[in-house]
Amino acid sequence: MLDCIERWLVAINRWILIVLLLAMACIIFSNVVLRYTTGDSIFWAEEVSRHMMIWVTFLGAGLVLRTGGHVAIDNLHTAVGTRAARMLRGLVAVGIALFCVFMAVASSDYVWRTRFQTTAATDIPISFIYAAMPVGFVLVLVHLAFIARRYVMQGQYVAEEEMDGDAASSI
Protein backbone atom coordinates (compact mmCIF):
# COMPACT_ATOMS: atom_id res chain seq x y z
CA MET A 1 0.00 0.00 0.00
CA LEU A 2 2.78 2.45 0.93
CA ASP A 3 4.68 1.54 -2.23
CA CYS A 4 1.62 2.41 -4.29
CA ILE A 5 1.21 5.74 -2.49
CA GLU A 6 4.89 6.49 -2.98
CA ARG A 7 4.76 5.69 -6.71
CA TRP A 8 1.70 7.90 -7.17
CA LEU A 9 3.24 10.73 -5.18
CA VAL A 10 6.44 10.62 -7.23
CA ALA A 11 4.55 10.38 -10.52
CA ILE A 12 2.21 13.27 -9.69
CA ASN A 13 5.10 15.36 -8.38
CA ARG A 14 7.07 14.75 -11.59
CA TRP A 15 4.16 15.53 -13.89
CA ILE A 16 3.41 18.78 -12.10
CA LEU A 17 7.06 19.77 -12.53
CA ILE A 18 7.02 18.78 -16.19
CA VAL A 19 3.88 20.83 -16.87
CA LEU A 20 5.24 23.86 -15.00
CA LEU A 21 8.59 23.73 -16.80
CA LEU A 22 6.90 23.27 -20.17
CA ALA A 23 4.54 26.19 -19.54
CA MET A 24 7.42 28.33 -18.36
CA ALA A 25 9.48 27.53 -21.44
CA CYS A 26 6.55 28.28 -23.76
CA ILE A 27 5.81 31.60 -22.06
CA ILE A 28 9.44 32.73 -22.17
CA PHE A 29 9.93 31.54 -25.77
CA SER A 30 6.75 33.30 -26.90
CA ASN A 31 7.76 36.48 -25.13
CA VAL A 32 11.22 36.49 -26.74
CA VAL A 33 9.78 35.82 -30.21
CA LEU A 34 7.18 38.57 -29.80
CA ARG A 35 9.75 41.02 -28.50
CA TYR A 36 12.08 40.52 -31.48
CA THR A 37 9.43 40.23 -34.18
CA THR A 38 6.93 42.88 -33.11
CA GLY A 39 8.81 45.00 -30.60
CA ASP A 40 6.16 44.28 -27.97
CA SER A 41 6.26 41.71 -25.23
CA ILE A 42 3.75 39.97 -23.01
CA PHE A 43 3.47 42.23 -19.97
CA TRP A 44 2.92 39.38 -17.53
CA ALA A 45 5.41 36.84 -18.93
CA GLU A 46 8.40 37.63 -16.73
CA GLU A 47 6.33 37.75 -13.56
CA VAL A 48 4.44 34.53 -14.20
CA SER A 49 7.57 32.62 -15.25
CA ARG A 50 9.36 33.80 -12.10
CA HIS A 51 6.48 32.54 -9.97
CA MET A 52 6.49 29.24 -11.81
CA MET A 53 10.21 28.93 -11.14
CA ILE A 54 9.56 29.41 -7.41
CA TRP A 55 6.99 26.60 -7.47
CA VAL A 56 9.32 24.35 -9.50
CA THR A 57 12.11 24.91 -6.99
CA PHE A 58 10.07 23.98 -3.95
CA LEU A 59 8.13 21.14 -5.57
CA GLY A 60 11.30 19.62 -7.00
CA ALA A 61 13.31 19.67 -3.76
CA GLY A 62 11.71 16.48 -2.45
CA LEU A 63 12.37 14.55 -5.65
CA VAL A 64 16.00 15.64 -5.58
CA LEU A 65 16.27 14.55 -1.94
CA ARG A 66 15.07 11.05 -2.88
CA THR A 67 18.05 10.49 -5.16
CA GLY A 68 20.66 12.27 -3.04
CA GLY A 69 21.00 15.14 -5.48
CA HIS A 70 21.35 17.86 -2.86
CA VAL A 71 24.84 18.92 -1.90
CA ALA A 72 26.09 16.75 0.95
CA ILE A 73 29.31 16.17 2.83
CA ASP A 74 29.59 12.47 3.50
CA ASN A 75 33.25 12.13 4.47
CA LEU A 76 32.55 11.69 8.17
CA HIS A 77 29.99 8.92 7.99
CA THR A 78 32.08 7.02 5.46
CA ALA A 79 35.17 7.27 7.68
CA VAL A 80 33.60 5.89 10.88
CA GLY A 81 32.25 2.45 11.69
CA THR A 82 28.86 1.15 10.63
CA ARG A 83 27.09 1.90 13.91
CA ALA A 84 28.45 5.45 14.18
CA ALA A 85 27.62 6.08 10.51
CA ARG A 86 24.03 5.00 11.11
CA MET A 87 23.80 7.33 14.09
CA LEU A 88 25.20 10.23 12.05
CA ARG A 89 22.81 9.56 9.17
CA GLY A 90 19.97 9.31 11.68
CA LEU A 91 20.92 12.71 13.09
CA VAL A 92 21.02 14.12 9.58
CA ALA A 93 17.56 12.72 8.79
CA VAL A 94 16.13 14.05 12.06
CA GLY A 95 17.77 17.43 11.42
CA ILE A 96 16.28 17.63 7.95
CA ALA A 97 12.86 16.63 9.31
CA LEU A 98 12.99 19.24 12.09
CA PHE A 99 14.12 21.90 9.63
CA CYS A 100 11.27 21.04 7.25
CA VAL A 101 8.69 21.13 10.03
CA PHE A 102 10.00 24.48 11.29
CA MET A 103 10.10 25.96 7.78
CA ALA A 104 6.64 24.65 6.90
CA VAL A 105 5.18 26.31 9.99
CA ALA A 106 7.15 29.55 9.58
CA SER A 107 6.37 29.81 5.87
CA SER A 108 2.68 29.10 6.51
CA ASP A 109 2.68 32.11 8.81
CA TYR A 110 4.35 34.12 6.06
CA VAL A 111 1.71 32.99 3.56
CA TRP A 112 -1.01 34.08 5.97
CA ARG A 113 0.58 37.51 6.47
CA THR A 114 0.78 38.19 2.72
CA ARG A 115 -2.75 37.10 1.84
CA PHE A 116 -3.93 40.63 0.99
CA GLN A 117 -0.95 41.64 -1.18
CA THR A 118 -1.11 41.11 -4.92
CA THR A 119 1.43 41.03 -7.72
CA ALA A 120 1.96 44.05 -9.93
CA ALA A 121 1.24 42.71 -13.41
CA THR A 122 -1.28 39.93 -12.88
CA ASP A 123 -2.93 40.86 -9.58
CA ILE A 124 -2.37 37.32 -8.25
CA PRO A 125 -2.32 37.11 -4.45
CA ILE A 126 1.29 36.93 -3.29
CA SER A 127 0.25 34.34 -0.74
CA PHE A 128 -0.43 31.95 -3.64
CA ILE A 129 3.18 32.28 -4.76
CA TYR A 130 4.56 31.99 -1.24
CA ALA A 131 2.40 28.91 -0.65
CA ALA A 132 5.09 27.05 -2.59
CA MET A 133 7.23 27.14 0.56
CA PRO A 134 5.01 25.22 3.00
CA VAL A 135 3.85 22.86 0.24
CA GLY A 136 7.45 22.21 -0.78
CA PHE A 137 8.71 21.64 2.77
CA VAL A 138 5.85 19.25 3.51
CA LEU A 139 6.66 17.38 0.29
CA VAL A 140 10.34 17.16 1.29
CA LEU A 141 9.22 15.78 4.65
CA VAL A 142 7.01 13.17 2.96
CA HIS A 143 9.76 12.15 0.55
CA LEU A 144 12.18 11.95 3.50
CA ALA A 145 9.77 9.66 5.33
CA PHE A 146 9.79 7.30 2.35
CA ILE A 147 13.59 7.14 2.05
CA ALA A 148 14.75 7.67 5.65
CA ARG A 149 15.01 4.04 6.72
CA ARG A 150 17.08 3.00 3.73
CA TYR A 151 19.27 6.10 4.02
CA VAL A 152 19.92 5.68 7.73
CA MET A 153 20.49 1.93 7.67
CA GLN A 154 22.41 1.54 4.39
CA GLY A 155 23.47 5.06 3.43
CA GLN A 156 21.69 4.68 0.10
CA TYR A 157 19.20 6.83 -1.72
CA VAL A 158 16.54 5.74 -4.17
CA ALA A 159 18.19 4.59 -7.39
CA GLU A 160 16.52 6.09 -10.44
CA GLU A 161 17.42 5.69 -14.08
CA GLU A 162 16.69 9.33 -14.91
CA MET A 163 18.83 10.84 -12.16
CA ASP A 164 22.23 10.10 -10.70
CA GLY A 165 22.36 11.77 -7.29
CA ASP A 166 26.13 11.56 -6.99
CA ALA A 167 26.64 13.22 -10.36
CA ALA A 168 24.03 15.88 -9.65
CA SER A 169 25.44 16.82 -6.24
CA SER A 170 29.00 17.02 -7.54
CA ILE A 171 28.32 19.65 -10.20
XYZ file of C-alpha atoms in Angstrom:
171
model
C 0.000 0.000 0.000
C 2.775 2.446 0.929
C 4.679 1.543 -2.227
C 1.615 2.408 -4.291
C 1.207 5.742 -2.495
C 4.894 6.487 -2.978
C 4.759 5.686 -6.706
C 1.698 7.896 -7.165
C 3.244 10.734 -5.180
C 6.444 10.623 -7.225
C 4.546 10.381 -10.521
C 2.207 13.267 -9.688
C 5.105 15.361 -8.382
C 7.067 14.748 -11.586
C 4.157 15.528 -13.895
C 3.413 18.782 -12.102
C 7.062 19.768 -12.527
C 7.021 18.782 -16.195
C 3.881 20.828 -16.869
C 5.241 23.856 -14.995
C 8.590 23.730 -16.797
C 6.897 23.275 -20.171
C 4.542 26.188 -19.543
C 7.420 28.332 -18.356
C 9.484 27.532 -21.442
C 6.546 28.281 -23.760
C 5.812 31.600 -22.063
C 9.441 32.731 -22.166
C 9.930 31.539 -25.767
C 6.748 33.303 -26.903
C 7.765 36.480 -25.133
C 11.220 36.487 -26.743
C 9.781 35.819 -30.211
C 7.184 38.571 -29.800
C 9.752 41.025 -28.497
C 12.082 40.520 -31.475
C 9.430 40.230 -34.183
C 6.925 42.884 -33.114
C 8.812 44.998 -30.601
C 6.164 44.278 -27.970
C 6.259 41.713 -25.233
C 3.749 39.973 -23.014
C 3.468 42.231 -19.974
C 2.924 39.379 -17.529
C 5.408 36.835 -18.932
C 8.398 37.634 -16.726
C 6.331 37.753 -13.555
C 4.440 34.527 -14.200
C 7.565 32.624 -15.251
C 9.357 33.802 -12.096
C 6.483 32.543 -9.966
C 6.485 29.236 -11.814
C 10.214 28.927 -11.135
C 9.557 29.410 -7.413
C 6.991 26.602 -7.468
C 9.317 24.350 -9.496
C 12.112 24.905 -6.991
C 10.066 23.983 -3.945
C 8.127 21.138 -5.570
C 11.301 19.624 -7.000
C 13.314 19.665 -3.761
C 11.709 16.476 -2.447
C 12.370 14.555 -5.653
C 15.996 15.641 -5.583
C 16.269 14.546 -1.936
C 15.067 11.055 -2.875
C 18.049 10.487 -5.157
C 20.659 12.268 -3.044
C 21.000 15.136 -5.481
C 21.345 17.857 -2.857
C 24.840 18.916 -1.898
C 26.094 16.750 0.952
C 29.312 16.167 2.832
C 29.591 12.467 3.497
C 33.252 12.131 4.468
C 32.551 11.686 8.171
C 29.989 8.919 7.994
C 32.079 7.018 5.459
C 35.174 7.268 7.685
C 33.603 5.891 10.876
C 32.250 2.452 11.691
C 28.860 1.150 10.635
C 27.089 1.901 13.913
C 28.449 5.454 14.180
C 27.623 6.076 10.513
C 24.030 5.004 11.108
C 23.796 7.334 14.085
C 25.198 10.230 12.052
C 22.812 9.561 9.167
C 19.970 9.311 11.683
C 20.924 12.708 13.092
C 21.022 14.123 9.576
C 17.563 12.719 8.788
C 16.126 14.054 12.063
C 17.772 17.429 11.424
C 16.280 17.628 7.947
C 12.862 16.633 9.306
C 12.988 19.238 12.091
C 14.118 21.902 9.634
C 11.270 21.036 7.249
C 8.688 21.130 10.032
C 9.998 24.480 11.289
C 10.102 25.962 7.784
C 6.638 24.653 6.897
C 5.177 26.309 9.991
C 7.146 29.547 9.576
C 6.371 29.809 5.870
C 2.680 29.101 6.508
C 2.680 32.110 8.812
C 4.349 34.117 6.059
C 1.711 32.994 3.561
C -1.009 34.079 5.972
C 0.582 37.506 6.469
C 0.777 38.194 2.716
C -2.750 37.096 1.845
C -3.926 40.634 0.990
C -0.955 41.642 -1.178
C -1.109 41.114 -4.922
C 1.431 41.032 -7.717
C 1.964 44.049 -9.935
C 1.237 42.714 -13.414
C -1.282 39.927 -12.881
C -2.929 40.860 -9.582
C -2.367 37.324 -8.253
C -2.324 37.114 -4.451
C 1.287 36.930 -3.293
C 0.248 34.342 -0.737
C -0.429 31.955 -3.643
C 3.175 32.281 -4.761
C 4.562 31.992 -1.241
C 2.400 28.913 -0.652
C 5.086 27.051 -2.592
C 7.235 27.136 0.557
C 5.010 25.222 3.001
C 3.849 22.863 0.244
C 7.455 22.210 -0.776
C 8.706 21.641 2.769
C 5.852 19.248 3.514
C 6.665 17.378 0.289
C 10.338 17.156 1.291
C 9.218 15.778 4.649
C 7.006 13.167 2.961
C 9.763 12.146 0.554
C 12.178 11.953 3.500
C 9.766 9.663 5.332
C 9.791 7.295 2.349
C 13.593 7.144 2.052
C 14.755 7.673 5.650
C 15.012 4.040 6.725
C 17.077 2.999 3.733
C 19.268 6.098 4.021
C 19.919 5.676 7.734
C 20.493 1.928 7.667
C 22.407 1.539 4.393
C 23.466 5.062 3.432
C 21.690 4.681 0.097
C 19.202 6.826 -1.716
C 16.545 5.741 -4.166
C 18.190 4.589 -7.391
C 16.522 6.090 -10.441
C 17.417 5.688 -14.083
C 16.691 9.328 -14.911
C 18.834 10.840 -12.161
C 22.234 10.102 -10.705
C 22.359 11.770 -7.292
C 26.131 11.564 -6.991
C 26.641 13.222 -10.361
C 24.026 15.883 -9.648
C 25.436 16.816 -6.236
C 29.002 17.018 -7.540
C 28.321 19.646 -10.200
